[in-house]
Amino acid sequence: MFESAELGQTIDKQTFEEQVPALREALLQAQYELKSQSRFPVLILINGIEGAGKGETVKLLNEWMDPRMIVVRTFDWPSDEELAHPPAWRYWRELPPKGKIGIFFGNWYSQMLHRRVDGQLDDTELDQSIDYALAMEQMLCDEGGLIFKFWFHLSKKRMKARLKELKNDPLHSWKISPLDWQQSKTYDRFVRYGERVVQRSSRNFSPWYVIEGSDHRYRSLTVGRILLDGLQAALKVNTRRLLQPHAAPLVDTSNNCKLLESLDLSQAIDKKAYVEQLTAEQARLSMLLRHKHMRKHALVAAFEGNDAAGKGSTIRRVAAALDPRQYRIVPIGVPTDEELAQPYLWRFWRHVPALGRFTIFDRSWYGRVLVERVEGFAEPADWLRAYAEINDFEETLTRSGIVLVKFWLAIDKQTQYERFKARENTPFKRFKITEDDWRNREKWDQYVDAVGDMVDRTSTSFAPWTLVEANDKHFARVKVLRTINDALEKAFEKD
Amino acid sequence: MFESAELGQTIDKQTFEEQVPALREALLQAQYELKSQSRFPVLILINGIEGAGKGETVKLLNEWMDPRMIVVRTFDWPSDEELAHPPAWRYWRELPPKGKIGIFFGNWYSQMLHRRVDGQLDDTELDQSIDYALAMEQMLCDEGGLIFKFWFHLSKKRMKARLKELKNDPLHSWKISPLDWQQSKTYDRFVRYGERVVQRSSRNFSPWYVIEGSDHRYRSLTVGRILLDGLQAALKVNTRRLLQPHAAPLVDTSNNCKLLESLDLSQAIDKKAYVEQLTAEQARLSMLLRHKHMRKHALVAAFEGNDAAGKGSTIRRVAAALDPRQYRIVPIGVPTDEELAQPYLWRFWRHVPALGRFTIFDRSWYGRVLVERVEGFAEPADWLRAYAEINDFEETLTRSGIVLVKFWLAIDKQTQYERFKARENTPFKRFKITEDDWRNREKWDQYVDAVGDMVDRTSTSFAPWTLVEANDKHFARVKVLRTINDALEKAFEKD
């Protein structure tokens, strides 16, 4: 496949010098338009053969364009903070915000290729890695992002010649690393797996461009033109392209009602049993978090529920079990402008705990399919795709050892009414009840639908929902703590 | 000194139980007020003897208050990312934003005490560390922050008894680390240096509270009350307390004029010399950044200058020397809301490069004493204190091996006029000239004063200003590159 690019394409000096000024001006103008629209980010992935001009081309792009609006990142050896997080974390933390261009060297494709060439992955695992990468890219594009993937190619003969040439050039010999020499030995394997990766990960939303790398004028001009065409096309579309909602219809909403109705909200626990069981579960959590197996895991607990269902007080009972140095509570409210400049899940990724740590989300990434859906803050196409994105996100977390527990605290309409009234009548709790709460309450049935769909579509084997009957706060607190403890124990048993 | 706290103060159970509910309610209310005002952050530093109840007290505060608005951080062994930055970087990245409470265990005082007890520091160095800490705290307070410093104390006898007690308690013996046992051996030294630290670092703006730690009711109630009083007092002041401008008057502005007027802006370089020298300096920079000494340093270049003085094009010539993976360009514009919720220098700290790296600031922390001063965006008290804060900041950077170069690109009024006109007449450059630029131009003389004061007050031995005669762009570019290279070489020679 790559051989088809091996026609030794060249561009002569005169043509190059004639064409560069206009291309450069157009690229700069597109870049300023990108910045002034600040509607979407651009991500450029750089891969391919060593010596095929990857670095030189990116250097030239930085010269042609305004380097102040380009962020170039290279992902070589991960830091210990990165190693303590899911592998995708290091890419998320470096994603370019809307209006900027990010260029990623040593990205996920480089990592998987190196590991396949080294024999750390087999073909099936390589294909799986490709699927994960595509899910990430699909999400970025669905969020409006523009992706370019460039594979810089050289034939084996040319690659060896290039390395030799560099070696003999005292000014540039530092450019060749031991890795490059190694690649000259593993060239055949590298190209074979490279072809597999490129073939399997080309999509309309993030196509590969294979660039013949031997002629510097050809490769520079070609990359520049591809970028310009893509940028101009994306900048012209003034409204965000809205996707087709996913094909699968939502479940019959009558089932949703049944789901929540089937909960036996009358479940309760007497005071004495509560104190005993709560204390026992708190002690258990405290021990489990200090267990040596915890070093290979992290814990994430996400709390959702009806207004006044007792999320806050339940979270406090969980926290009370622990030394405050052991957990972080992340309340999810209005996103900051830095968060709004990133894909939806970015604001949650930044709080994903390192190994050994515990993060509690007070409301979570499910806001998109709950409040944003019901209030119309998100387009149907956006919240409909969120189910799959959330499942991917949660699988990514659990795959790297994070134990994830998700709670829906359910109360009935009458209990909510009583709690709202009680809040209004307690001077000290009055700040906890606003007009908004009463307005939300009018949408009770819509929330029932939204919760039903959410539980139906995001209850997975790796991250099941726990519905918590919360009319009785004591019952709810014990159930939450016990669920967390059971999940941790189960994870430790598998180790 | 600590002995005065050793009166074995206790509070009986009944008093405690009577007083806690009201205290708790008041603390919670203050916390919500803090959040709703979001005018300032609260920082609580926790220090003292092991076993004196530091952890337990913070745990209780988290139970009494809303833990969702408290961030507890502990700074034990630094990560490799932290080790590659100035020591203060890890504290800056964890500072609580306005409206939140941050509790720091293992903070700067713990670090300096450990190092003093271990003999890694002598008394003079300890005192110096205290000065650095106070400068940081002063800055936080000047930015509106509220600081509490608690020293939890125990007599030697009680400390040993406490450790023994814990050891014999199977449920809590994990609480004692080898470090705690070590402290029982180094108790005397620890207390001696602890007293020195507490005495020398108590200030009106960040006082120490020495808490006798043996009785848990006494210590909890005392800490709770101190916090409440401090919070309520700070919340009552509705406008931000404005400081007295620094005592020293600004320099005679006629000198400022002379400073910039004394520049020989006619300096120029012919095309041939330019190409030769630029190429040579670019090659030199490229080599220097790959020099093995660079591993012990980082490079920061800050660019300021008149509008149209050529900052952008100069930065591009610097970048052109390098592989784009070697540098980051940080354009400084309008702060994000996350940046606005932090002290002024936070947005620069987050971009401080790790060892071996190079960061270019296109405009910088000097905005406060330039545009913010001239446009009235900052109060005089704020920009007047900025000089000292900036000097502290830059000293902190250079102290840990960062090479810092600062450029003022100067052109005369006529040259600016010509460049503005040229921009207006070039379709491609028209976006670079706005009404604002013409307005700023009218304030030329005020900028002359501001630049004069800035250079006068922030030219230090560790971070001198370089004034760059920029009427001739070629001359300016070569001078900038040469200055960077000379600074790097000088730093390497000292190694």
mmCIF file of C-alpha atoms in Angstrom, chain A residues 24-26 28-29 32 54-56 58-60 62-74 76 78-82 89 93-94 100 105 171 174 283 286-287 290 311-312 315-316 319-331 335-339 346 350 357 362 427-428 431-432, chain B residues 24-26 28-29 32 54-56 58-60 62-74 76 78-82 89 93-94 100 105 171 174 283 286-287 290 311-312 315-316 319-331 335-339 346 350 357 362 427-428 431-432:
data_model
loop_
_atom_site.group_PDB
_atom_site.id
_atom_site.type_symbol
_atom_site.label_atom_id
_atom_site.label_comp_id
_atom_site.label_asym_id
_atom_site.label_seq_id
_atom_site.Cartn_x
_atom_site.Cartn_y
_atom_site.Cartn_z
ATOM 1 C CA ARG A 24 1.690 30.609 3.197
ATOM 2 C CA GLU A 25 -0.511 33.660 3.127
ATOM 3 C CA ALA A 26 -3.631 31.530 2.775
ATOM 4 C CA LEU A 28 -1.943 32.273 7.908
ATOM 5 C CA GLN A 29 -5.280 33.739 7.022
ATOM 6 C CA TYR A 32 -6.469 33.739 12.079
ATOM 7 C CA LYS A 54 8.351 14.552 9.945
ATOM 8 C CA GLY A 55 10.233 17.029 12.114
ATOM 9 C CA GLU A 56 11.339 19.189 9.192
ATOM 10 C CA VAL A 58 6.379 20.491 11.194
ATOM 11 C CA LYS A 59 9.196 23.002 11.589
ATOM 12 C CA LEU A 60 8.332 24.464 8.218
ATOM 13 C CA ASN A 62 5.574 26.598 12.171
ATOM 14 C CA GLU A 63 7.564 28.973 10.000
ATOM 15 C CA TRP A 64 4.810 29.369 7.445
ATOM 16 C CA MET A 65 2.074 29.870 9.996
ATOM 17 C CA ASP A 66 1.924 31.791 13.270
ATOM 18 C CA PRO A 67 3.674 29.524 15.788
ATOM 19 C CA ARG A 68 1.973 31.325 18.680
ATOM 20 C CA MET A 69 -1.259 29.588 17.790
ATOM 21 C CA ILE A 70 0.235 26.132 17.322
ATOM 22 C CA VAL A 71 1.017 23.766 20.173
ATOM 23 C CA VAL A 72 3.464 21.014 19.297
ATOM 24 C CA ARG A 73 3.572 18.088 21.681
ATOM 25 C CA THR A 74 5.707 15.011 21.697
ATOM 26 C CA ASP A 76 8.016 10.099 24.583
ATOM 27 C CA PRO A 78 5.639 9.148 30.217
ATOM 28 C CA SER A 79 6.172 10.981 33.529
ATOM 29 C CA ASP A 80 5.285 9.169 36.737
ATOM 30 C CA GLU A 81 2.110 11.223 36.981
ATOM 31 C CA GLU A 82 1.164 10.017 33.521
ATOM 32 C CA TRP A 89 -4.874 10.900 30.164
ATOM 33 C CA ARG A 93 -4.279 16.983 29.145
ATOM 34 C CA GLU A 94 -2.552 18.294 26.014
ATOM 35 C CA LYS A 100 -5.801 26.446 18.148
ATOM 36 C CA PHE A 105 4.258 13.567 17.571
ATOM 37 C CA LEU A 171 25.940 19.429 11.843
ATOM 38 C CA TRP A 174 22.648 14.413 16.449
ATOM 39 C CA ALA A 283 -14.384 1.155 58.875
ATOM 40 C CA SER A 286 -11.108 2.925 55.480
ATOM 41 C CA MET A 287 -9.327 -0.443 55.593
ATOM 42 C CA ARG A 290 -5.269 1.298 52.745
ATOM 43 C CA LYS A 311 -26.410 13.334 47.570
ATOM 44 C CA GLY A 312 -24.558 15.865 49.699
ATOM 45 C CA ILE A 315 -21.119 12.007 50.224
ATOM 46 C CA ARG A 316 -20.327 13.429 53.648
ATOM 47 C CA ALA A 319 -15.918 11.163 53.352
ATOM 48 C CA ALA A 320 -16.335 10.828 57.109
ATOM 49 C CA ALA A 321 -14.863 7.337 56.875
ATOM 50 C CA LEU A 322 -11.600 8.693 55.591
ATOM 51 C CA ASP A 323 -8.630 10.878 56.183
ATOM 52 C CA PRO A 324 -9.250 14.011 54.071
ATOM 53 C CA ARG A 325 -5.910 13.422 52.379
ATOM 54 C CA GLN A 326 -7.323 10.227 50.892
ATOM 55 C CA TYR A 327 -10.103 11.649 48.725
ATOM 56 C CA ARG A 328 -11.045 14.554 46.542
ATOM 57 C CA ILE A 329 -14.597 15.728 46.037
ATOM 58 C CA VAL A 330 -15.324 17.325 42.679
ATOM 59 C CA PRO A 331 -18.599 19.248 42.576
ATOM 60 C CA PRO A 335 -18.166 24.691 33.274
ATOM 61 C CA THR A 336 -15.347 27.252 33.170
ATOM 62 C CA ASP A 337 -14.406 28.854 29.875
ATOM 63 C CA GLU A 338 -11.305 26.651 29.659
ATOM 64 C CA GLU A 339 -13.611 23.653 29.959
ATOM 65 C CA TRP A 346 -12.330 16.974 29.244
ATOM 66 C CA ARG A 350 -8.763 16.371 34.381
ATOM 67 C CA ARG A 357 -6.491 7.686 44.973
ATOM 68 C CA ASP A 362 -20.962 15.274 43.061
ATOM 69 C CA PRO A 427 -33.442 29.286 58.194
ATOM 70 C CA PHE A 428 -30.164 27.505 57.938
ATOM 71 C CA PHE A 431 -30.045 28.660 50.663
ATOM 72 C CA LYS A 432 -30.374 25.050 49.519
ATOM 73 C CA ARG B 24 -20.771 24.126 62.997
ATOM 74 C CA GLU B 25 -23.761 25.967 61.645
ATOM 75 C CA ALA B 26 -21.862 29.250 61.670
ATOM 76 C CA LEU B 28 -21.120 26.218 57.216
ATOM 77 C CA GLN B 29 -22.837 29.536 56.725
ATOM 78 C CA TYR B 32 -21.463 29.351 51.725
ATOM 79 C CA LYS B 54 -3.368 17.420 62.803
ATOM 80 C CA GLY B 55 -5.118 14.831 60.693
ATOM 81 C CA GLU B 56 -7.996 14.332 63.115
ATOM 82 C CA VAL B 58 -8.768 18.463 59.561
ATOM 83 C CA LYS B 59 -11.021 15.408 59.315
ATOM 84 C CA LEU B 60 -13.390 17.005 61.799
ATOM 85 C CA ASN B 62 -14.370 18.417 56.840
ATOM 86 C CA GLU B 63 -17.231 16.850 58.755
ATOM 87 C CA TRP B 64 -18.359 20.143 60.248
ATOM 88 C CA MET B 65 -18.176 22.042 57.016
ATOM 89 C CA ASP B 66 -19.112 21.149 53.444
ATOM 90 C CA PRO B 67 -16.216 19.023 52.204
ATOM 91 C CA ARG B 68 -17.173 19.728 48.593
ATOM 92 C CA MET B 69 -15.794 23.234 48.960
ATOM 93 C CA ILE B 70 -12.581 22.232 50.712
ATOM 94 C CA VAL B 71 -9.516 20.943 48.919
ATOM 95 C CA VAL B 72 -7.064 19.072 51.121
ATOM 96 C CA ARG B 73 -3.598 18.607 49.701
ATOM 97 C CA THR B 74 -0.593 16.844 51.064
ATOM 98 C CA ASP B 76 4.958 14.315 50.325
ATOM 99 C CA PRO B 78 7.403 15.206 44.733
ATOM 100 C CA SER B 79 6.579 13.659 41.347
ATOM 101 C CA ASP B 80 9.201 13.834 38.615
ATOM 102 C CA GLU B 81 7.235 16.625 36.959
ATOM 103 C CA GLU B 82 7.422 18.566 40.214
ATOM 104 C CA TRP B 89 5.557 25.156 41.430
ATOM 105 C CA ARG B 93 -0.585 24.300 40.928
ATOM 106 C CA GLU B 94 -2.684 23.348 43.957
ATOM 107 C CA LYS B 100 -12.757 27.779 48.193
ATOM 108 C CA PHE B 105 -0.381 19.456 54.888
ATOM 109 C CA LEU B 171 -7.289 -0.396 64.590
ATOM 110 C CA TRP B 174 -1.255 2.016 60.751
ATOM 111 C CA ALA B 283 22.737 27.682 14.790
ATOM 112 C CA SER B 286 20.128 25.267 18.395
ATOM 113 C CA MET B 287 23.430 23.842 19.654
ATOM 114 C CA ARG B 290 21.033 20.510 22.928
ATOM 115 C CA LYS B 311 7.683 41.075 18.759
ATOM 116 C CA GLY B 312 5.875 38.509 16.634
ATOM 117 C CA ILE B 315 9.780 35.417 18.103
ATOM 118 C CA ARG B 316 9.391 33.646 14.775
ATOM 119 C CA ALA B 319 11.543 29.678 16.873
ATOM 120 C CA ALA B 320 12.892 29.137 13.371
ATOM 121 C CA ALA B 321 16.206 28.094 14.895
ATOM 122 C CA LEU B 322 14.613 25.171 16.645
ATOM 123 C CA ASP B 323 12.730 21.954 16.345
ATOM 124 C CA PRO B 324 9.121 22.828 17.283
ATOM 125 C CA ARG B 325 9.262 20.106 19.938
ATOM 126 C CA GLN B 326 11.909 22.155 21.765
ATOM 127 C CA TYR B 327 9.915 25.244 22.629
ATOM 128 C CA ARG B 328 6.489 26.479 23.619
ATOM 129 C CA ILE B 329 5.156 29.911 22.800
ATOM 130 C CA VAL B 330 2.667 31.328 25.281
ATOM 131 C CA PRO B 331 0.750 34.322 23.971
ATOM 132 C CA PRO B 335 -7.056 35.846 31.258
ATOM 133 C CA THR B 336 -9.501 32.933 31.456
ATOM 134 C CA ASP B 337 -11.948 32.753 34.349
ATOM 135 C CA GLU B 338 -9.851 30.033 35.993
ATOM 136 C CA GLU B 339 -6.919 32.435 35.855
ATOM 137 C CA TRP B 346 -0.673 32.006 38.620
ATOM 138 C CA ARG B 350 1.418 27.286 35.013
ATOM 139 C CA ARG B 357 12.721 23.140 28.130
ATOM 140 C CA ASP B 362 4.671 36.825 23.910
ATOM 141 C CA PRO B 427 -4.795 43.618 2.789
ATOM 142 C CA PHE B 428 -3.095 40.676 4.392
ATOM 143 C CA PHE B 431 -6.246 42.325 10.854
ATOM 144 C CA LYS B 432 -3.107 43.294 12.785
#
